[in-house]
Every structure is written in structure tokens, then in C-alpha cells.
CSV table of C-alpha atoms in Angstrom, one decimal:
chain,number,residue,atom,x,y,z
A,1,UNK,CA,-39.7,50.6,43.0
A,2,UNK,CA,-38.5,48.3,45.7
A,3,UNK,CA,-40.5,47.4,48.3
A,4,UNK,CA,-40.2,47.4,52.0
A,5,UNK,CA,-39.9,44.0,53.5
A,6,UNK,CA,-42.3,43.7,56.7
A,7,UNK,CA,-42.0,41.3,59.1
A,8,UNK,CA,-45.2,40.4,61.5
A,9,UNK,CA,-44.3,38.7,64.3
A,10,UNK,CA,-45.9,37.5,67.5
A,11,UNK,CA,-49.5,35.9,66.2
A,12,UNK,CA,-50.1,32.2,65.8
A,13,UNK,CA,-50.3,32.7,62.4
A,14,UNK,CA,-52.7,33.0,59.1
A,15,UNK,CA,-55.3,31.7,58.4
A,16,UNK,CA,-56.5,33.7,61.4
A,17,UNK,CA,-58.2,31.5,63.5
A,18,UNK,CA,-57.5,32.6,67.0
A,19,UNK,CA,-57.7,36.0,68.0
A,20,UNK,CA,-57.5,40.0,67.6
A,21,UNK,CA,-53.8,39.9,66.8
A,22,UNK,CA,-54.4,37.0,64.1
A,23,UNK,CA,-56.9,39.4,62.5
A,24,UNK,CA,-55.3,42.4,62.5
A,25,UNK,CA,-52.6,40.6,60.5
A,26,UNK,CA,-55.2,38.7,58.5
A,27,UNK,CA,-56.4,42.5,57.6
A,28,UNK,CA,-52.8,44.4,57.5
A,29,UNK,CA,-51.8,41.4,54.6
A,30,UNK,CA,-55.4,42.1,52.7
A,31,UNK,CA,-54.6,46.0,53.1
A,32,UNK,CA,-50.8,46.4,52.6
A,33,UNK,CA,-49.3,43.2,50.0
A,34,UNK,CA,-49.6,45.7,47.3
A,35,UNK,CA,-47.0,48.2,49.0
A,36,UNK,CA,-45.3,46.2,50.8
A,37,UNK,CA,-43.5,42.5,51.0
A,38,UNK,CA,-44.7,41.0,54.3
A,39,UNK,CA,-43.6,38.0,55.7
A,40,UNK,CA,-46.2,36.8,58.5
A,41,UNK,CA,-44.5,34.7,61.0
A,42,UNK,CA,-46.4,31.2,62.0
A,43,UNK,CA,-46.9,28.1,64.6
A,44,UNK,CA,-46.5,25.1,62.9
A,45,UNK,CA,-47.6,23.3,66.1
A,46,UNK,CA,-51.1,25.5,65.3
A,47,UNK,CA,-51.2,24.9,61.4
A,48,UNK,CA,-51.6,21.6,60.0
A,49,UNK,CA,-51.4,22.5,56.6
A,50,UNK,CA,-49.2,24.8,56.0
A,51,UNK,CA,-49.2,27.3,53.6
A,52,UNK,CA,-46.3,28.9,51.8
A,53,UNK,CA,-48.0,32.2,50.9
A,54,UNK,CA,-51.7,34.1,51.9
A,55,UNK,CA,-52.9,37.2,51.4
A,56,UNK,CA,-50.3,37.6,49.4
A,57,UNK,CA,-47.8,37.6,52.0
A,58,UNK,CA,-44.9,35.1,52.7
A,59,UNK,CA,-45.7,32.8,55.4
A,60,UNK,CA,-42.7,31.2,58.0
A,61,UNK,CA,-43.5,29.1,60.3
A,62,UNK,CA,-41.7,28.1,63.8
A,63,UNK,CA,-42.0,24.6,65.3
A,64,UNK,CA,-43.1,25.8,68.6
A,65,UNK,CA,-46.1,26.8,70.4
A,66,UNK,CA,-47.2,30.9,69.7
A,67,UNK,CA,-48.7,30.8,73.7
A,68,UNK,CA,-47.6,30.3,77.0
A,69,UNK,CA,-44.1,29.8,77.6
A,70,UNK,CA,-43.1,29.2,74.5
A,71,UNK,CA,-44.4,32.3,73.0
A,72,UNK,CA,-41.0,33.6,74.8
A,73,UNK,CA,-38.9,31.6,72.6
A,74,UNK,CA,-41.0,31.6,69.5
A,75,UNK,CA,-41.0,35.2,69.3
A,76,UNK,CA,-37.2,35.8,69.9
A,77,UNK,CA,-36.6,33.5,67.4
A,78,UNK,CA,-38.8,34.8,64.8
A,79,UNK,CA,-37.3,38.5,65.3
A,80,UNK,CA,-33.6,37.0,64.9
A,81,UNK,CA,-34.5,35.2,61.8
A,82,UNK,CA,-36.5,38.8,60.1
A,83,UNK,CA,-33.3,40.3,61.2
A,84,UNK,CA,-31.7,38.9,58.1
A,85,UNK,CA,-33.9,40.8,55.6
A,86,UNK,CA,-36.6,42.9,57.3
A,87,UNK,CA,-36.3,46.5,57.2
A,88,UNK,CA,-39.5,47.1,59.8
A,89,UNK,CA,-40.5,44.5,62.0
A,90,UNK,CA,-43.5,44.4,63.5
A,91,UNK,CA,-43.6,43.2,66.7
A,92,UNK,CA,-47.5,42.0,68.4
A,93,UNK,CA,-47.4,41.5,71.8
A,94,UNK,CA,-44.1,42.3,74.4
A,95,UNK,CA,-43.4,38.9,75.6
A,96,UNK,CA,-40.3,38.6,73.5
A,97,UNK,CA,-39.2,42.1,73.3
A,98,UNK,CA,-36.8,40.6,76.3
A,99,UNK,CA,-34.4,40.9,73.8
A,100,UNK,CA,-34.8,44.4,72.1
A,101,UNK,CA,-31.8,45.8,73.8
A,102,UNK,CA,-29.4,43.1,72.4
A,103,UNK,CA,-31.4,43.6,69.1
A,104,UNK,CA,-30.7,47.4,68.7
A,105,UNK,CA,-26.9,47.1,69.5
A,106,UNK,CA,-26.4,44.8,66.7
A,107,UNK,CA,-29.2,46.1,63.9
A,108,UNK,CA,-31.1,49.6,62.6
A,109,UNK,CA,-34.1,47.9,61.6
A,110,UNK,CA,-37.0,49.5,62.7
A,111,UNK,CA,-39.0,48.3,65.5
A,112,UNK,CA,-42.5,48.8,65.9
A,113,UNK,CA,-44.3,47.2,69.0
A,114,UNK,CA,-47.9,47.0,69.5
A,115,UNK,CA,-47.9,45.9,73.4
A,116,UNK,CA,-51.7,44.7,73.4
A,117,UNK,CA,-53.7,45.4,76.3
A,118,UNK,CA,-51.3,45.7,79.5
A,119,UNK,CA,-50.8,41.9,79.3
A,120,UNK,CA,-49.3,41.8,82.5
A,121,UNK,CA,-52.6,42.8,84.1
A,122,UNK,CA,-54.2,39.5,83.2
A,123,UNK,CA,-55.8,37.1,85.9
A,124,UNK,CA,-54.5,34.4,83.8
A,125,UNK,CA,-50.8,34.8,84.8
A,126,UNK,CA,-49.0,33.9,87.9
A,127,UNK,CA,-47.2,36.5,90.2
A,128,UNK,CA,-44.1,35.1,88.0
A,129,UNK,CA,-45.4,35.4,84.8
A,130,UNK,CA,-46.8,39.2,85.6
A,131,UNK,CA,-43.5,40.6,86.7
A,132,UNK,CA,-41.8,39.1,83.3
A,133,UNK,CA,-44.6,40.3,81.2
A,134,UNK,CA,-44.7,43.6,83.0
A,135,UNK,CA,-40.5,43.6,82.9
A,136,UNK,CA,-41.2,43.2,78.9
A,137,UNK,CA,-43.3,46.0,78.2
A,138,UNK,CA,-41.1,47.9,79.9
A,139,UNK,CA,-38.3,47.0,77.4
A,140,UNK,CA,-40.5,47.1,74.5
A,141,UNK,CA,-41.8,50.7,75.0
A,142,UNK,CA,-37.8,51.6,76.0
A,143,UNK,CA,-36.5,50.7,72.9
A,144,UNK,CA,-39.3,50.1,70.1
A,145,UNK,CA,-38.7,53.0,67.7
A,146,UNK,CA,-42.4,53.4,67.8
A,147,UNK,CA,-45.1,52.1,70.2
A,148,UNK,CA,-48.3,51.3,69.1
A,149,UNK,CA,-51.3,51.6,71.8
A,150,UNK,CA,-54.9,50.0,70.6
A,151,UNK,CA,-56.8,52.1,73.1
A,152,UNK,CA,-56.7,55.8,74.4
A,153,UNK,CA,-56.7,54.4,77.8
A,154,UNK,CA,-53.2,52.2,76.8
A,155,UNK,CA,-52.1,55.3,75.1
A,156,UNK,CA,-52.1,57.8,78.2
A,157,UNK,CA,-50.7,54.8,80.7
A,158,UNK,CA,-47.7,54.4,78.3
A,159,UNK,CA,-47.0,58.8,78.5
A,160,UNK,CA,-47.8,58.6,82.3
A,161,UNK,CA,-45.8,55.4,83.2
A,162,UNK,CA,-42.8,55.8,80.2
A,163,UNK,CA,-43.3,59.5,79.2
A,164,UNK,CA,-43.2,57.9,75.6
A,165,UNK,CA,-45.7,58.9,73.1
A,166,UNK,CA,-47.4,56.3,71.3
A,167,UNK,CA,-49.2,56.1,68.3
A,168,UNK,CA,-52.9,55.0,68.7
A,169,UNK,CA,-54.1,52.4,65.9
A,170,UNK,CA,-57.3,50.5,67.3
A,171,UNK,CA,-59.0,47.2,65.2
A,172,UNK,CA,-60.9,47.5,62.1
A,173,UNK,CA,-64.8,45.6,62.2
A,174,UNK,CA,-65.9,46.2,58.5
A,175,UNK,CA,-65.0,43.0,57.8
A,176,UNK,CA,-68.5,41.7,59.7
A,177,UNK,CA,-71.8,42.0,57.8
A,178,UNK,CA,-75.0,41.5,59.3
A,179,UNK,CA,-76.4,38.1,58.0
A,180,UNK,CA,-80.4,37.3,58.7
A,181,UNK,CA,-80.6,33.5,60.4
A,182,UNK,CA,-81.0,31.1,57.5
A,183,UNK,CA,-83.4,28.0,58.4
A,184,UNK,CA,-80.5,25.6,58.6
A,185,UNK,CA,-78.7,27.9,61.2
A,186,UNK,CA,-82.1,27.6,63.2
A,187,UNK,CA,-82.5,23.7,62.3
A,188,UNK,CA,-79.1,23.2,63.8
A,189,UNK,CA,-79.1,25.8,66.7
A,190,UNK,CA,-83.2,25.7,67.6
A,191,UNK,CA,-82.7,28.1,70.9
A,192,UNK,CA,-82.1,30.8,68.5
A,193,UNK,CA,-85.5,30.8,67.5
A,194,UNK,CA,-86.2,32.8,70.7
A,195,UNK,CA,-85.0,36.1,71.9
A,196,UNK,CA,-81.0,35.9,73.3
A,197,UNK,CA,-78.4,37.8,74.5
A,198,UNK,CA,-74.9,36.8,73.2
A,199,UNK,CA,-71.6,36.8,73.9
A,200,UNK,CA,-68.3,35.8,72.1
A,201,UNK,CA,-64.8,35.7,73.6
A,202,UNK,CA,-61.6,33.5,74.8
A,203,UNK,CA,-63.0,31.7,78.3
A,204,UNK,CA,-60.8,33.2,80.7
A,205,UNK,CA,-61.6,34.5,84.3
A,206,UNK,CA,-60.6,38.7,83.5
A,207,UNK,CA,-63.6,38.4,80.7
A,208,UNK,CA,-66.0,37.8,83.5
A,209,UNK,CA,-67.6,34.9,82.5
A,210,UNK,CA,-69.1,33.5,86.1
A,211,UNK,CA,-70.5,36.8,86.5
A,212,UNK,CA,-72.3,36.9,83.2
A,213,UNK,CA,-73.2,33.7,83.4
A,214,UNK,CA,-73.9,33.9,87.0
A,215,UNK,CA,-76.5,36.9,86.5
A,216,UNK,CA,-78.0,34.7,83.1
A,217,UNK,CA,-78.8,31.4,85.5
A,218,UNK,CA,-81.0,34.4,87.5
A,219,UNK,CA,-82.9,35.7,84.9
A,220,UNK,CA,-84.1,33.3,83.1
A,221,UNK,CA,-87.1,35.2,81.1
A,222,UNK,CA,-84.2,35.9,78.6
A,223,UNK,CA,-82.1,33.3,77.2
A,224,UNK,CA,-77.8,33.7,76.3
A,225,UNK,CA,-75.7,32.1,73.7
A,226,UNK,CA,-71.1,32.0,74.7
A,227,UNK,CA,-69.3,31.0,71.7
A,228,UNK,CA,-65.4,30.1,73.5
A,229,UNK,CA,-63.0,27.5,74.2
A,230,UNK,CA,-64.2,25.8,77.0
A,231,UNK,CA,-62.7,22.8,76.6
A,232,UNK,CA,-59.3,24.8,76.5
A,233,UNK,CA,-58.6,24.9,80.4
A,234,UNK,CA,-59.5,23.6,83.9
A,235,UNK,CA,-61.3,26.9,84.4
A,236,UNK,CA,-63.6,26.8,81.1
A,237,UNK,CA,-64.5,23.2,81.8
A,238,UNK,CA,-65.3,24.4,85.1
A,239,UNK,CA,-67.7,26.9,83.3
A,240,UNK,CA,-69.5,24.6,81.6
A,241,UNK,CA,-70.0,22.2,84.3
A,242,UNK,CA,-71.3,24.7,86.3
A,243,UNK,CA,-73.5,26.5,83.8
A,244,UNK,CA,-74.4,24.3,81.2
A,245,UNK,CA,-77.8,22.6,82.3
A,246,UNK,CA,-79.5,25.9,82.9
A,247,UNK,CA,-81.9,25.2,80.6
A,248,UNK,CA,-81.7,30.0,79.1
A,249,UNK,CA,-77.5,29.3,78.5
A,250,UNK,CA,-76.4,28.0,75.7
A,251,UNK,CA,-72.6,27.1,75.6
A,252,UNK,CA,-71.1,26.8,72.2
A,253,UNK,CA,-67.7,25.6,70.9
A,254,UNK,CA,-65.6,28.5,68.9
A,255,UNK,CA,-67.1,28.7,65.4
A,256,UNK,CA,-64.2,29.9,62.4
A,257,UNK,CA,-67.5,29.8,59.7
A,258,UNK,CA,-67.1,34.4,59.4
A,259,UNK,CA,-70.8,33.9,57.6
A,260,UNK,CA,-72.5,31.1,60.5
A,261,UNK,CA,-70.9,33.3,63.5
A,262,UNK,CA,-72.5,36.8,62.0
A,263,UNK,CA,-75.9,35.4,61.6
A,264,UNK,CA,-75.8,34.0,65.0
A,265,UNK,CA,-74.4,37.3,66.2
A,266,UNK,CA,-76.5,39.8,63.8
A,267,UNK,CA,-79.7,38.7,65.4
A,268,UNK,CA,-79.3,38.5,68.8
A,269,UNK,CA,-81.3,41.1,71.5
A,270,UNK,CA,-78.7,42.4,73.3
A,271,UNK,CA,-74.6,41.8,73.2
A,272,UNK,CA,-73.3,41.1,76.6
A,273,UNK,CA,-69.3,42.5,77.0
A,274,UNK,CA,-67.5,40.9,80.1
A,275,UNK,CA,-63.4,41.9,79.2
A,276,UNK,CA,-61.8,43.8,82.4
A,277,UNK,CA,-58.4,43.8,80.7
A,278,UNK,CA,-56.9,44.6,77.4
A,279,UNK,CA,-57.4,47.7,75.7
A,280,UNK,CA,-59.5,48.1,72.4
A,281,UNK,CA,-61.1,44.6,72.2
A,282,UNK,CA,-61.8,43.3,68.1
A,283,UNK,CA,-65.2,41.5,69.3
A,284,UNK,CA,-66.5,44.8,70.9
A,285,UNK,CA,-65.7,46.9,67.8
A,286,UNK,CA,-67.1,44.1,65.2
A,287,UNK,CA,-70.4,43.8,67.6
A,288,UNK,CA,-69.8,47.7,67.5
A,289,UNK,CA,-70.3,47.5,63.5
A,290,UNK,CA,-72.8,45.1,63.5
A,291,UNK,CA,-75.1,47.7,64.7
A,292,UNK,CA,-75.5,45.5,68.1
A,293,UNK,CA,-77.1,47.0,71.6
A,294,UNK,CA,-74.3,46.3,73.9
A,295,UNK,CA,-74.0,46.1,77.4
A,296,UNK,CA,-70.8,45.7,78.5
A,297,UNK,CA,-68.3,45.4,81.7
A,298,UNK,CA,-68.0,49.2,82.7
A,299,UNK,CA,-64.2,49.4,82.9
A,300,UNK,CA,-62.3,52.4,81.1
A,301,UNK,CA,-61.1,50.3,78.2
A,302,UNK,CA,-64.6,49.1,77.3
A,303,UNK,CA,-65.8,52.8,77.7
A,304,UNK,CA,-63.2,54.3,75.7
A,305,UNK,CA,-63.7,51.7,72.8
A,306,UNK,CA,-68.0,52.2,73.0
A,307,UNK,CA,-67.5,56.4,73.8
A,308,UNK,CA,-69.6,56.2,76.6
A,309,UNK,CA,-72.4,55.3,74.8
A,310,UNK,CA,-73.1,52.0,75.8
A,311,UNK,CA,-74.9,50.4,79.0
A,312,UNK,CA,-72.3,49.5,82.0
A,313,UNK,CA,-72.7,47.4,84.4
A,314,UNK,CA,-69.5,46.8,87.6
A,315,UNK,CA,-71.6,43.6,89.1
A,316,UNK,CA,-74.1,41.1,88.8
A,317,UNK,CA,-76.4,43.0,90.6
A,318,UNK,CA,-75.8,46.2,88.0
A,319,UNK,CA,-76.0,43.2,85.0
A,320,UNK,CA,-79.2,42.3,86.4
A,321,UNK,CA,-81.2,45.6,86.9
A,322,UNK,CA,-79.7,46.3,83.1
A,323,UNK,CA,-81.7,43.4,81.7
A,324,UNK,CA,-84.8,43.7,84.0
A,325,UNK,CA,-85.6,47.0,83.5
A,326,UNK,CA,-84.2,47.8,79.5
A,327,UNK,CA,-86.5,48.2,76.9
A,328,UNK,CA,-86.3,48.0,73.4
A,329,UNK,CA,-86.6,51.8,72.6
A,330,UNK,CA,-83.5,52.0,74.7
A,331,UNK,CA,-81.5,49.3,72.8
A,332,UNK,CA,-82.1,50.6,69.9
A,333,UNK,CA,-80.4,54.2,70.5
A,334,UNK,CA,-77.8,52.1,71.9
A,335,UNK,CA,-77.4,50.1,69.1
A,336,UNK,CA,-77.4,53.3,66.1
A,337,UNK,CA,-74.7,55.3,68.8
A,338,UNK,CA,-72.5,51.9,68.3
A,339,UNK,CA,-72.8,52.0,65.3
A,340,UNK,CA,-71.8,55.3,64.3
A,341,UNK,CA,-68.8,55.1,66.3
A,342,UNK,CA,-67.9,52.3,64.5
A,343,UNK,CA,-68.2,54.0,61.1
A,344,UNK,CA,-66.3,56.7,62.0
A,345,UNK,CA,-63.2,54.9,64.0
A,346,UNK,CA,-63.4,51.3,63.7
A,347,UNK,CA,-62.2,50.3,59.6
A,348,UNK,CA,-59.5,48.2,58.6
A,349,UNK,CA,-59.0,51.1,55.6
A,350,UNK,CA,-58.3,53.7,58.3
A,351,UNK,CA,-56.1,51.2,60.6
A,352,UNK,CA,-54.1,49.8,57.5
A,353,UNK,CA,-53.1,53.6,56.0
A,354,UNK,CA,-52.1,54.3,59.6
A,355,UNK,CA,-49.8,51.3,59.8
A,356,UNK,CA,-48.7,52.2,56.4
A,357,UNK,CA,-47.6,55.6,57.4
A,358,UNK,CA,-46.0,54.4,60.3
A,359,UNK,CA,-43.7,52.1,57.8
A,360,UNK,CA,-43.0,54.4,55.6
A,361,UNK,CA,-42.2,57.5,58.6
A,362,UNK,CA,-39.7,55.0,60.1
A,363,UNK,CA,-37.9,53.3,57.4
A,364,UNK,CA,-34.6,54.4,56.9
């Protein structure tokens, strides 16, 4: 039987390394290789070493940048060149479904978007920038054959702006396992010997990271550990200046070791969630499955994901009364309810057979 030839494109590439797009690919390529030829589209500015095949699936790299401007460029090039022997292509991310309209004068190959978490929304982007990005998913969701959403919240914005229905495919987390803290991990990180909140995440300003760590350098009876890229932009170095001689805030580098970032996150007291935009976010659902207490930033993609079962907080002030006045019998119902959502919504089994489907349904 012949295959269908899948093309992923929009992600910096595999070996995921960078974000929730990179592991949903990393996932989708674990999953679906058996059924499907997949051809996972690369940054060779990213990669080093570059690898011809992972995962069983072909890898193609594209000798620009997979952020920022050039992620324009990189991804209109990438969808030209799976034009030539795709018959699905999946598409991460709108900012270069610019070109869909040309695209589906000239081909029937089925189009399959997954426009991320209203990317236009971000405090990241200039006014210029939003009103491109926003202009994109506009064109993505008019002309993708299907539309995926990652979060209920995504999915009733795109029937109530678009009147398109979209299918609703969030991340899987089953990939994390809770790992005890070896001595070495202690040797080499001594603060977590004590009791910490934690927190992992891209350092940007919509994943509220002055207010977190803003509340942290005022309660400092419980100490907090931030795994991001600081060094990354004026605003994370900012951060870290401003933060990182409180003597309860730890501010850690990213960390790619899957088995040294679980024990670090298995055993904190409390996971802290800042992200205001996006929809479903993959560090909330793996903290989800890791049977973490979370507290998180109280906006309706971050309730959606936790189904209302978490703590909320809107401010510092609410961040602070959270952690004053919690206690332990508390966390711990929050912790089983996060769990059990994730069990029952949150798999890459589940997420993988609903991408499958959505191959096979379209393919013509």
C-alpha cells in the first residue's frame, strides 16, 4: 500500500529543541512514520549537525532563520518546495499562509493549518507585525482545507470571528515521567534541597515573568526556580538583572536533558503558570501530567487547558495571597484534579490518531 506523503512545515526543526510546535512534530514523527512518509521541514541556521532522517521521517532543511522575519520566507519556501510531492501539508503556525491563495489556484494538496495561539495577540510584536500576523490567520483559516485549534477557547474565536469550524487537537504530555532528584542533580543545583516553586517557559513579557517574579522577590519564605532563555533578548537580560540576586530566585539557562528537567520539575511544591496568550500551552499540560499543583495566570486559555481546576491568580497581589495562605491539603487535590485531566485529554496516542484521521478524511 502506498503511503501518504506528509509534509510538516513551520517548526525549527527535529531534534526538538525549542518549543511546543517542535514537540508536537517530534511526537506526530514517533506516532505516524509507520503510516505515513513525513518529511519534517528544518533551519539549518538552528541545526548544526544535520541530520538526513529522525524518527523515521525525512528531514529538509532551509538555510534561513525558522523566527522573526524570516520565518515569513522560510515557511513560503518550504510549502513551495512540498508542493512537488506532498499530498497533505501540514502547515504550524500562519505566518506564511500569506501565500495560500496563490497556493490553491495552482495545486489540490490538502492544507491543514494549525494557527497556534492567536499569534497576533502577542506583546512581542510591533503594531506592524500584529496586523501581518493577524492579516495571515485570516488567510490561513480562509483557505486551509481544515483548521486546527489547540484550545476550545481558539476553537470558538475561529466559529465566532470566521464562522469556520475547526478541529480541536491540543498537545500530548505522556512523554514526561516523574523522576525523584538524584544526588548529583542536588550536588549541582544545591537550592533544590529546599522547598520551590517552579516555572519553565520562553522569557517573554505576555508569560508574565516580572509579575511572577515580582511577587517571588516579596515572599521570600518560599523559594522559585525559571528555566528560559534569558540571554535571548534585551527584555530577558533585563530579567535577570533585575531579579537575579534575590537570594529565594533561582534563574536557570534552558535545559534540553528530558530526564535532568523532569527531576527538577517532578519535585517542586507548587508550579507557577504566567502565559496570557496562546491557546493550549505543552508546559502546562506536561506539568498537568506530572501530577504538579499548579497555579497559574487566570486567563481563559489557561482555564480551559486546567478545567477550572487549578488556582488563578489576575495580579501580584492575587499571586501573593495564593502562596501565603495555600496549604498542602489543598495542593494536593489540585495536583490529583491535574492530573486526571491530563490522563483523560492530554496523550500523544489520542493527539496522533486525531491527526491521522484528519490525513486520511482529507486526502484526495
Amino acid at each position: 500500500m502506498i503511503q501518504k506523503k506528509i509534509a510538516i512545515i513551520g517548526i525549527v526543526g527535529l531534534p526538538a529543541k525549542y518549543g511546543g510546535f517542535e514537540t508536537l512534530a517530534e511526537y506526530l514523527t514517533k506516532h505516524l512514520t509507520n503510516s505515513f512518509d513525513v518529511t519534517v521541514y528544518c533551519s539549518s541556521v538552528f541545526y548544526s549537525k544535520k541530520l538526513k532522517r529522525y524518527n523515521n521521517a525525512n528531514l529538509k532543511y532551509i538555510p534561513l532563520n525558522a523566527n522573526g522575519v524570516q520565518s515569513i520566507l522560510y515557511d513560503i519556501i518550504s510549502i513551495f518546495n512540498a508542493l512537488f510531492y506532498a499530498d497533505v501539508l501540514l502547515i504550524l503556525g500562519v505566518s506564511g499562509c500569506i501565500v495560500l491563495p496563490f497556493i490553491k489556484l495552482i495545486s489540490n494538496k490538502l492544507i491543514i493549518v494549525n494557527i497556534d495561539g492567536l499569534e497576533w495577540k502577542r506583546a512581542k510584536w510591533g503594531r506592524a507585525a500584529k496586523m501581518f500576523l493577524k492579516y495571515s490567520e485570516k488567510i490561513a483559516v480562509t483557505y486551509a482545507d481544515s483548521v486546527v485549534a489547540d484550545n476550545k477557547v481558539i476553537q470558538e474565536y475561529v466559529k465566532y470571528f470566521y464562522n469556520i469550524n475547526s478541529e480541536l487537537i491540543a498537545y500530548g504530555a505522556n512523554h514526561t515521567k516523574k523522576e525523584a532528584l538524584s544526588s548529583n542533580v542536588v550536588s549541582q543545583y544545591p537550592f533544590l534541597a529546599k522547598k520551590y516553586a517552579f516555572k519553565v517557559c520562553r522569557i517573554e513579557p505576555e508569560n508574565n515573568i516580572y509579575l511572577i517574579l515580582h511577587s517571588f522577590s516579596e515572599h521570600p519564605s518560599l523559594n522559585i526556580v525559571v528555566i528560559g532563555n534569558w540571554n535571548n533578548s534585551n527584555y530577558g537580560k533585563e530579567m535577570k538583572l533585575k531579579f537575579n540576586n534575590f537570594e529565594n530566585i533561582y534563574l536557570l539557562d534552558p535545559i534540553y536533558d528530558q530526564n535532568l528537567l523532569n527531576q527538577i520539575r517532578s519535585n517542586c511544591y507548587v508550579y507557577v503558570h504566567g502565559h496570557s496568550a496562546g491557546g493550549t500551552n505543552p508546559s502546562l499540560v506536561e506539568a498537568m501530567y506530572l501530577e504538579l499543583p499548579i497555579i497559574t495566570y487566570g486567563v481563559n486559555y489557561n482555564v480551559e487547558t486546567t478545567a477550572n481546576k487549578a488556582k488563578y491568580f489576575a495580579n501580584k497581589n492575587e499571586l501573593l495571597k495564593i502562596l501565603s495562605n495555600i496549604n498542602q491539603e489543598e495542593l494536593n487535590v489540585v495536583a490529583k484534579d491535574m492530573k486526571n485531566v491530563a490522563n483523560k485529554i492530554y496523550t500523544w496516542e489520542a493527539v496522533s490518531a486525531h491527526y491521522a484521521n484528519l490525513f486520511l478524511q482529507n486526502s484526495k
